Amino acid sequence: MRYSTLFLGCLLSACYTYRPLETPTPAPGQRVSAQLTSEGSRDLTMQIGPEVLHVEGNVIDADSAGMDLDVLEIESYRGIRSDWHGERVRLPRVAVAGMQQRRLSIGGTGLLAGALTAGLYALYQVLGGSNSSTGSSGQGGGQGH
């Protein structure tokens, strides 16, 4: 039970980075962050709000004209982030200045998992460890003759 809880904690604390797309068109299911052009941001104001710089979400479909995203987060030019709940938005290709894909960072996740494991082990030791001092004292406690 303890090991499964530790594994789950490490999994939930995984680190992700954004890297340039490996292909010109993202695959369905891929999580991407699209940086909008200033004109694209203005054109999409009615769908995503004013002055949006980045749109992050999961690709539903993509073609040469654009892509459909289930949006999870937007970020304004002022750095203000807003969470979304998977609302679908069509991003025309001409509205996108650049795009990156979300990837698992193996090194960062390993480092975080190691630090988390070490911290939990230290906490376990400080709070009593395995209580190995509960053995017998070597004196018989039997009946007296």
Tab-separated table of N, CA and C in Angstrom:
chain	number	residue	atom	x	y	z
A	1	MET	N	0.823	-1.191	0.000
A	1	MET	CA	0.000	0.000	0.000
A	1	MET	C	0.868	1.256	0.000
A	2	ARG	N	1.933	1.241	0.835
A	2	ARG	CA	2.792	2.424	0.915
A	2	ARG	C	3.470	2.710	-0.418
A	3	TYR	N	3.927	1.647	-1.112
A	3	TYR	CA	4.642	1.834	-2.367
A	3	TYR	C	3.722	2.329	-3.468
A	4	SER	N	2.488	1.858	-3.479
A	4	SER	CA	1.555	2.328	-4.508
A	4	SER	C	1.207	3.796	-4.280
A	5	THR	N	1.114	4.214	-3.029
A	5	THR	CA	0.854	5.620	-2.724
A	5	THR	C	2.030	6.482	-3.153
A	6	LEU	N	3.244	6.008	-2.902
A	6	LEU	CA	4.443	6.738	-3.306
A	6	LEU	C	4.507	6.845	-4.826
A	7	PHE	N	4.229	5.746	-5.537
A	7	PHE	CA	4.246	5.763	-6.992
A	7	PHE	C	3.212	6.738	-7.535
A	8	LEU	N	2.015	6.722	-6.962
A	8	LEU	CA	0.963	7.630	-7.400
A	8	LEU	C	1.383	9.085	-7.170
A	9	GLY	N	2.006	9.364	-6.035
A	9	GLY	CA	2.480	10.718	-5.755
A	9	GLY	C	3.512	11.174	-6.769
A	10	CYS	N	4.433	10.268	-7.131
A	10	CYS	CA	5.442	10.598	-8.137
A	10	CYS	C	4.802	10.836	-9.495
A	11	LEU	N	3.828	10.022	-9.846
A	11	LEU	CA	3.151	10.163	-11.126
A	11	LEU	C	2.413	11.493	-11.208
A	12	LEU	N	1.749	11.879	-10.137
A	12	LEU	CA	0.998	13.129	-10.130
A	12	LEU	C	1.902	14.351	-10.126
A	13	SER	N	3.143	14.178	-9.682
A	13	SER	CA	4.057	15.309	-9.625
A	13	SER	C	4.992	15.335	-10.826
A	14	ALA	N	4.625	14.680	-11.924
A	14	ALA	CA	5.455	14.632	-13.117
A	14	ALA	C	5.669	16.035	-13.672
A	15	CYS	N	6.836	16.241	-14.261
A	15	CYS	CA	7.183	17.530	-14.849
A	15	CYS	C	7.002	17.481	-16.361
A	16	TYR	N	6.473	18.530	-16.897
A	16	TYR	CA	6.275	18.621	-18.340
A	16	TYR	C	6.975	19.856	-18.860
A	17	THR	N	7.423	19.782	-20.107
A	17	THR	CA	8.009	20.927	-20.785
A	17	THR	C	7.303	21.088	-22.125
A	18	TYR	N	7.455	22.249	-22.708
A	18	TYR	CA	6.925	22.491	-24.045
A	18	TYR	C	8.090	22.584	-25.006
A	19	ARG	N	7.971	21.837	-26.113
A	19	ARG	CA	9.017	21.793	-27.129
A	19	ARG	C	8.367	21.999	-28.489
A	20	PRO	N	9.170	22.459	-29.453
A	20	PRO	CA	8.607	22.636	-30.799
A	20	PRO	C	8.029	21.328	-31.343
A	21	LEU	N	6.999	21.451	-32.152
A	21	LEU	CA	6.373	20.285	-32.772
A	21	LEU	C	7.377	19.560	-33.660
A	22	GLU	N	7.283	18.243	-33.675
A	22	GLU	CA	8.159	17.436	-34.525
A	22	GLU	C	7.604	17.327	-35.944
A	23	THR	N	6.325	17.608	-36.108
A	23	THR	CA	5.683	17.561	-37.423
A	23	THR	C	4.956	18.883	-37.654
A	24	PRO	N	4.721	19.247	-38.912
A	24	PRO	CA	4.035	20.528	-39.168
A	24	PRO	C	2.598	20.568	-38.660
A	25	THR	N	1.941	19.405	-38.635
A	25	THR	CA	0.551	19.343	-38.184
A	25	THR	C	0.473	18.440	-36.968
A	26	PRO	N	-0.042	18.933	-35.840
A	26	PRO	CA	-0.128	18.099	-34.641
A	26	PRO	C	-1.129	16.959	-34.804
A	27	ALA	N	-0.832	15.863	-34.134
A	27	ALA	CA	-1.711	14.688	-34.194
A	27	ALA	C	-2.873	14.848	-33.224
A	28	PRO	N	-4.022	14.266	-33.547
A	28	PRO	CA	-5.146	14.284	-32.604
A	28	PRO	C	-4.730	13.675	-31.259
A	29	GLY	N	-5.184	14.308	-30.187
A	29	GLY	CA	-4.843	13.855	-28.839
A	29	GLY	C	-3.622	14.526	-28.261
A	30	GLN	N	-2.817	15.170	-29.095
A	30	GLN	CA	-1.619	15.843	-28.615
A	30	GLN	C	-1.998	17.113	-27.871
A	31	ARG	N	-1.282	17.390	-26.789
A	31	ARG	CA	-1.508	18.633	-26.048
A	31	ARG	C	-0.535	19.677	-26.565
A	32	VAL	N	-1.072	20.811	-26.987
A	32	VAL	CA	-0.252	21.852	-27.598
A	32	VAL	C	-0.543	23.209	-26.964
A	33	SER	N	0.420	24.096	-27.151
A	33	SER	CA	0.258	25.492	-26.778
A	33	SER	C	0.497	26.307	-28.042
A	34	ALA	N	-0.514	27.039	-28.473
A	34	ALA	CA	-0.421	27.840	-29.691
A	34	ALA	C	-0.305	29.307	-29.326
A	35	GLN	N	0.730	29.947	-29.874
A	35	GLN	CA	0.871	31.386	-29.701
A	35	GLN	C	0.174	32.055	-30.871
A	36	LEU	N	-0.716	32.979	-30.556
A	36	LEU	CA	-1.503	33.628	-31.593
A	36	LEU	C	-0.801	34.873	-32.125
A	37	THR	N	-1.071	35.189	-33.384
A	37	THR	CA	-0.633	36.466	-33.931
A	37	THR	C	-1.542	37.544	-33.343
A	38	SER	N	-1.127	38.787	-33.417
A	38	SER	CA	-1.976	39.853	-32.874
A	38	SER	C	-3.273	39.944	-33.675
A	39	GLU	N	-3.212	39.743	-34.991
A	39	GLU	CA	-4.423	39.755	-35.802
A	39	GLU	C	-5.297	38.538	-35.490
A	40	GLY	N	-4.677	37.380	-35.290
A	40	GLY	CA	-5.416	36.178	-34.932
A	40	GLY	C	-6.121	36.331	-33.597
A	41	SER	N	-5.439	36.969	-32.653
A	41	SER	CA	-6.046	37.218	-31.342
A	41	SER	C	-7.283	38.108	-31.484
A	42	ARG	N	-7.177	39.159	-32.303
A	42	ARG	CA	-8.330	40.044	-32.536
A	42	ARG	C	-9.472	39.289	-33.213
A	43	ASP	N	-9.134	38.451	-34.214
A	43	ASP	CA	-10.175	37.725	-34.950
A	43	ASP	C	-10.902	36.710	-34.069
A	44	LEU	N	-10.218	36.171	-33.048
A	44	LEU	CA	-10.804	35.147	-32.181
A	44	LEU	C	-11.413	35.707	-30.889
A	45	THR	N	-11.464	37.036	-30.757
A	45	THR	CA	-11.959	37.665	-29.532
A	45	THR	C	-13.349	37.172	-29.139
A	46	MET	N	-14.239	36.979	-30.084
A	46	MET	CA	-15.598	36.546	-29.757
A	46	MET	C	-15.627	35.114	-29.213
A	47	GLN	N	-14.637	34.290	-29.559
A	47	GLN	CA	-14.614	32.898	-29.110
A	47	GLN	C	-13.827	32.705	-27.823
A	48	ILE	N	-12.676	33.415	-27.686
A	48	ILE	CA	-11.783	33.146	-26.549
A	48	ILE	C	-11.544	34.344	-25.646
A	49	GLY	N	-12.058	35.508	-26.020
A	49	GLY	CA	-11.876	36.696	-25.204
A	49	GLY	C	-10.810	37.605	-25.791
A	50	PRO	N	-10.705	38.818	-25.236
A	50	PRO	CA	-9.778	39.813	-25.785
A	50	PRO	C	-8.333	39.585	-25.344
A	51	GLU	N	-7.422	40.013	-26.204
A	51	GLU	CA	-5.981	40.073	-25.916
A	51	GLU	C	-5.396	38.747	-25.443
A	52	VAL	N	-5.749	37.645	-26.102
A	52	VAL	CA	-5.207	36.331	-25.752
A	52	VAL	C	-3.936	36.086	-26.553
A	53	LEU	N	-2.867	35.698	-25.869
A	53	LEU	CA	-1.577	35.428	-26.505
A	53	LEU	C	-1.391	33.931	-26.762
A	54	HIS	N	-1.708	33.083	-25.762
A	54	HIS	CA	-1.515	31.630	-25.873
A	54	HIS	C	-2.836	30.900	-25.636
A	55	VAL	N	-3.027	29.844	-26.406
A	55	VAL	CA	-4.162	28.942	-26.222
A	55	VAL	C	-3.582	27.545	-26.052
A	56	GLU	N	-3.939	26.880	-24.956
A	56	GLU	CA	-3.425	25.537	-24.682
A	56	GLU	C	-4.583	24.556	-24.644
A	57	GLY	N	-4.372	23.395	-25.268
A	57	GLY	CA	-5.421	22.397	-25.253
A	57	GLY	C	-5.029	21.131	-25.984
A	58	ASN	N	-5.970	20.216	-26.067
A	58	ASN	CA	-5.776	18.938	-26.752
A	58	ASN	C	-6.323	19.033	-28.169
A	59	VAL	N	-5.516	18.571	-29.121
A	59	VAL	CA	-5.899	18.614	-30.527
A	59	VAL	C	-6.999	17.588	-30.789
A	60	ILE	N	-8.080	18.041	-31.380
A	60	ILE	CA	-9.167	17.163	-31.789
A	60	ILE	C	-8.980	16.769	-33.250
A	61	ASP	N	-8.688	17.772	-34.083
A	61	ASP	CA	-8.480	17.544	-35.499
A	61	ASP	C	-7.597	18.665	-36.022
A	62	ALA	N	-6.749	18.348	-36.996
A	62	ALA	CA	-5.886	19.362	-37.590
A	62	ALA	C	-5.735	19.080	-39.080
A	63	ASP	N	-5.713	20.158	-39.861
A	63	ASP	CA	-5.485	20.049	-41.301
A	63	ASP	C	-4.698	21.274	-41.746
A	64	SER	N	-4.531	21.440	-43.040
A	64	SER	CA	-3.721	22.545	-43.547
A	64	SER	C	-4.357	23.907	-43.287
A	65	ALA	N	-5.657	23.953	-43.027
A	65	ALA	CA	-6.342	25.223	-42.788
A	65	ALA	C	-6.323	25.649	-41.329
A	66	GLY	N	-6.140	24.694	-40.402
A	66	GLY	CA	-6.151	25.031	-38.985
A	66	GLY	C	-6.354	23.800	-38.135
A	67	MET	N	-6.770	24.020	-36.887
A	67	MET	CA	-6.995	22.890	-35.983
A	67	MET	C	-8.109	23.197	-35.004
A	68	ASP	N	-8.741	22.119	-34.564
A	68	ASP	CA	-9.762	22.199	-33.528
A	68	ASP	C	-9.119	21.751	-32.222
A	69	LEU	N	-9.282	22.574	-31.185
A	69	LEU	CA	-8.719	22.273	-29.868
A	69	LEU	C	-9.816	22.185	-28.826
A	70	ASP	N	-9.657	21.262	-27.890
A	70	ASP	CA	-10.416	21.306	-26.646
A	70	ASP	C	-9.555	22.135	-25.703
A	71	VAL	N	-9.949	23.379	-25.475
A	71	VAL	CA	-9.113	24.345	-24.761
A	71	VAL	C	-9.139	24.075	-23.261
A	72	LEU	N	-7.938	24.075	-22.666
A	72	LEU	CA	-7.782	23.860	-21.230
A	72	LEU	C	-7.321	25.119	-20.509
A	73	GLU	N	-6.646	26.021	-21.235
A	73	GLU	CA	-6.144	27.239	-20.609
A	73	GLU	C	-5.829	28.268	-21.680
A	74	ILE	N	-6.051	29.528	-21.337
A	74	ILE	CA	-5.626	30.633	-22.186
A	74	ILE	C	-4.771	31.575	-21.349
A	75	GLU	N	-3.918	32.318	-22.019
A	75	GLU	CA	-3.086	33.314	-21.330
A	75	GLU	C	-3.130	34.608	-22.119
A	76	SER	N	-3.358	35.718	-21.408
A	76	SER	CA	-3.457	37.022	-22.063
A	76	SER	C	-2.069	37.631	-22.245
A	77	TYR	N	-2.020	38.729	-22.983
A	77	TYR	CA	-0.774	39.459	-23.173
A	77	TYR	C	-0.213	39.960	-21.841
A	78	ARG	N	-1.057	40.132	-20.863
A	78	ARG	CA	-0.635	40.601	-19.535
A	78	ARG	C	-0.178	39.470	-18.623
A	79	GLY	N	-0.210	38.225	-19.115
A	79	GLY	CA	0.224	37.074	-18.320
A	79	GLY	C	-0.867	36.484	-17.441
A	80	ILE	N	-2.095	36.927	-17.611
A	80	ILE	CA	-3.208	36.409	-16.823
A	80	ILE	C	-3.707	35.121	-17.465
A	81	ARG	N	-3.735	34.053	-16.662
A	81	ARG	CA	-4.170	32.736	-17.158
A	81	ARG	C	-5.591	32.455	-16.707
A	82	SER	N	-6.332	31.812	-17.580
A	82	SER	CA	-7.704	31.415	-17.264
A	82	SER	C	-7.880	29.952	-17.638
A	83	ASP	N	-8.405	29.171	-16.707
A	83	ASP	CA	-8.680	27.762	-16.968
A	83	ASP	C	-9.973	27.620	-17.751
A	84	TRP	N	-9.967	26.704	-18.683
A	84	TRP	CA	-11.154	26.343	-19.448
A	84	TRP	C	-11.439	24.884	-19.172
A	85	HIS	N	-12.583	24.410	-19.595
A	85	HIS	CA	-12.997	23.042	-19.302
A	85	HIS	C	-13.199	22.217	-20.565
A	86	GLY	N	-12.311	22.393	-21.544
A	86	GLY	CA	-12.380	21.585	-22.754
A	86	GLY	C	-13.340	22.099	-23.808
A	87	GLU	N	-13.657	23.390	-23.771
A	87	GLU	CA	-14.511	23.949	-24.814
A	87	GLU	C	-13.770	23.892	-26.150
A	88	ARG	N	-14.474	23.546	-27.201
A	88	ARG	CA	-13.865	23.385	-28.515
A	88	ARG	C	-13.763	24.728	-29.228
A	89	VAL	N	-12.554	24.994	-29.773
A	89	VAL	CA	-12.299	26.227	-30.517
A	89	VAL	C	-11.535	25.867	-31.790
A	90	ARG	N	-11.897	26.495	-32.882
A	90	ARG	CA	-11.190	26.317	-34.155
A	90	ARG	C	-10.164	27.428	-34.287
A	91	LEU	N	-8.889	27.047	-34.435
A	91	LEU	CA	-7.815	28.015	-34.637
A	91	LEU	C	-7.369	27.952	-36.094
A	92	PRO	N	-7.655	28.987	-36.876
A	92	PRO	CA	-7.169	29.004	-38.261
A	92	PRO	C	-5.637	29.056	-38.281
A	93	ARG	N	-5.022	28.406	-39.252
A	93	ARG	CA	-3.559	28.354	-39.345
A	93	ARG	C	-2.958	29.760	-39.396
A	94	VAL	N	-3.626	30.702	-40.067
A	94	VAL	CA	-3.097	32.065	-40.193
A	94	VAL	C	-3.137	32.818	-38.860
A	95	ALA	N	-3.901	32.324	-37.889
A	95	ALA	CA	-3.986	32.982	-36.584
A	95	ALA	C	-2.874	32.529	-35.637
A	96	VAL	N	-2.135	31.488	-36.019
A	96	VAL	CA	-1.126	30.895	-35.139
A	96	VAL	C	0.270	31.344	-35.566
A	97	ALA	N	0.986	31.996	-34.636
A	97	ALA	CA	2.356	32.435	-34.906
A	97	ALA	C	3.356	31.314	-34.652
A	98	GLY	N	3.071	30.459	-33.687
A	98	GLY	CA	3.961	29.356	-33.352
A	98	GLY	C	3.230	28.358	-32.482
A	99	MET	N	3.770	27.123	-32.461
A	99	MET	CA	3.100	26.086	-31.689
A	99	MET	C	4.143	25.159	-31.068
A	100	GLN	N	3.836	24.725	-29.831
A	100	GLN	CA	4.695	23.781	-29.127
A	100	GLN	C	3.849	22.648	-28.588
A	101	GLN	N	4.485	21.493	-28.390
A	101	GLN	CA	3.794	20.345	-27.823
A	101	GLN	C	4.270	20.097	-26.403
A	102	ARG	N	3.367	19.599	-25.595
A	102	ARG	CA	3.685	19.267	-24.201
A	102	ARG	C	4.295	17.874	-24.172
A	103	ARG	N	5.458	17.775	-23.521
A	103	ARG	CA	6.169	16.504	-23.438
A	103	ARG	C	6.581	16.253	-21.993
A	104	LEU	N	6.599	14.972	-21.611
A	104	LEU	CA	7.058	14.584	-20.287
A	104	LEU	C	8.555	14.825	-20.198
A	105	SER	N	8.992	15.484	-19.155
A	105	SER	CA	10.413	15.711	-18.914
A	105	SER	C	10.922	14.584	-18.021
A	106	ILE	N	11.643	13.632	-18.615
A	106	ILE	CA	12.133	12.470	-17.875
A	106	ILE	C	13.093	12.908	-16.768
A	107	GLY	N	14.039	13.764	-17.095
A	107	GLY	CA	15.024	14.215	-16.101
A	107	GLY	C	14.382	14.969	-14.946
A	108	GLY	N	13.511	15.910	-15.280
A	108	GLY	CA	12.839	16.694	-14.239
A	108	GLY	C	11.938	15.848	-13.367
A	109	THR	N	11.227	14.912	-13.978
A	109	THR	CA	10.351	14.027	-13.225
A	109	THR	C	11.158	13.107	-12.317
A	110	GLY	N	12.274	12.568	-12.841
A	110	GLY	CA	13.139	11.699	-12.029
A	110	GLY	C	13.730	12.440	-10.844
A	111	LEU	N	14.180	13.663	-11.075
A	111	LEU	CA	14.736	14.474	-10.000
A	111	LEU	C	13.677	14.784	-8.951
A	112	LEU	N	12.502	15.157	-9.380
A	112	LEU	CA	11.418	15.458	-8.449
A	112	LEU	C	10.993	14.211	-7.680
A	113	ALA	N	10.902	13.077	-8.381
A	113	ALA	CA	10.522	11.824	-7.718
A	113	ALA	C	11.564	11.425	-6.683
A	114	GLY	N	12.848	11.584	-7.002
A	114	GLY	CA	13.916	11.266	-6.045
A	114	GLY	C	13.845	12.163	-4.818
A	115	ALA	N	13.649	13.452	-5.037
A	115	ALA	CA	13.549	14.386	-3.915
A	115	ALA	C	12.315	14.084	-3.065
A	116	LEU	N	11.208	13.763	-3.716
A	116	LEU	CA	9.982	13.422	-2.989
A	116	LEU	C	10.172	12.151	-2.169
A	117	THR	N	10.806	11.143	-2.750
A	117	THR	CA	11.063	9.888	-2.042
A	117	THR	C	11.980	10.113	-0.847
A	118	ALA	N	13.054	10.869	-1.048
A	118	ALA	CA	13.991	11.155	0.047
A	118	ALA	C	13.301	11.930	1.170
A	119	GLY	N	12.477	12.901	0.793
A	119	GLY	CA	11.756	13.680	1.794
A	119	GLY	C	10.771	12.845	2.583
A	120	LEU	N	10.047	11.976	1.904
A	120	LEU	CA	9.098	11.103	2.603
A	120	LEU	C	9.815	10.103	3.504
A	121	TYR	N	10.952	9.584	3.061
A	121	TYR	CA	11.726	8.652	3.883
A	121	TYR	C	12.248	9.358	5.135
A	122	ALA	N	12.767	10.575	4.972
A	122	ALA	CA	13.258	11.340	6.122
A	122	ALA	C	12.125	11.632	7.100
A	123	LEU	N	10.968	11.995	6.595
A	123	LEU	CA	9.809	12.256	7.447
A	123	LEU	C	9.391	10.993	8.188
A	124	TYR	N	9.412	9.856	7.508
A	124	TYR	CA	9.078	8.568	8.112
A	124	TYR	C	10.040	8.253	9.256
A	125	GLN	N	11.329	8.515	9.055
A	125	GLN	CA	12.321	8.239	10.095
A	125	GLN	C	12.158	9.173	11.291
A	126	VAL	N	11.871	10.424	11.039
A	126	VAL	CA	11.697	11.404	12.117
A	126	VAL	C	10.460	11.094	12.945
A	127	LEU	N	9.410	10.621	12.296
A	127	LEU	CA	8.157	10.361	12.998
A	127	LEU	C	8.084	8.972	13.633
A	128	GLY	N	9.180	8.255	13.677
A	128	GLY	CA	9.169	7.002	14.417
A	128	GLY	C	9.660	5.803	13.663
A	129	GLY	N	9.805	5.894	12.354
A	129	GLY	CA	10.324	4.775	11.585
A	129	GLY	C	9.503	3.520	11.791
A	130	SER	N	10.197	2.377	11.933
A	130	SER	CA	9.496	1.094	12.030
A	130	SER	C	9.324	0.623	13.462
A	131	ASN	N	9.665	1.460	14.447
A	131	ASN	CA	9.527	1.114	15.866
A	131	ASN	C	10.236	-0.198	16.204
A	132	SER	N	11.505	-0.284	15.837
A	132	SER	CA	12.258	-1.513	16.067
A	132	SER	C	12.659	-1.671	17.529
A	133	SER	N	12.345	-0.743	18.392
A	133	SER	CA	12.726	-0.831	19.815
A	133	SER	C	11.690	-1.588	20.658
A	134	THR	N	10.773	-2.257	20.039
A	134	THR	CA	9.718	-2.955	20.796
A	134	THR	C	10.019	-4.438	20.977
A	135	GLY	N	11.311	-4.836	20.912
A	135	GLY	CA	11.685	-6.226	21.089
A	135	GLY	C	11.694	-6.600	22.577
A	136	SER	N	12.081	-7.852	22.905
A	136	SER	CA	12.116	-8.284	24.307
A	136	SER	C	13.408	-7.843	24.960
A	137	SER	N	13.399	-7.744	26.265
A	137	SER	CA	14.567	-7.264	27.011
A	137	SER	C	15.515	-8.393	27.371
A	138	GLY	N	15.206	-9.619	27.070
A	138	GLY	CA	16.072	-10.735	27.360
A	138	GLY	C	15.803	-11.359	28.724
A	139	GLN	N	14.981	-10.774	29.558
A	139	GLN	CA	14.673	-11.343	30.871
A	139	GLN	C	13.375	-12.098	30.755
A	140	GLY	N	13.414	-13.306	31.223
A	140	GLY	CA	12.205	-14.130	31.170
A	140	GLY	C	11.112	-13.547	32.013
A	141	GLY	N	9.966	-13.546	31.540
A	141	GLY	CA	8.824	-13.014	32.281
A	141	GLY	C	7.898	-14.164	32.691
A	142	GLY	N	8.444	-15.363	32.763
A	142	GLY	CA	7.609	-16.509	33.052
A	142	GLY	C	7.284	-16.620	34.529
A	143	GLN	N	6.802	-17.776	34.964
A	143	GLN	CA	6.413	-17.983	36.354
A	143	GLN	C	7.650	-18.191	37.212
A	144	GLY	N	7.632	-17.690	38.367
A	144	GLY	CA	8.755	-17.855	39.302
A	144	GLY	C	8.698	-19.201	39.992
A	145	HIS	N	9.856	-19.908	40.132
A	145	HIS	CA	9.925	-21.187	40.825
A	145	HIS	C	10.732	-21.058	42.058
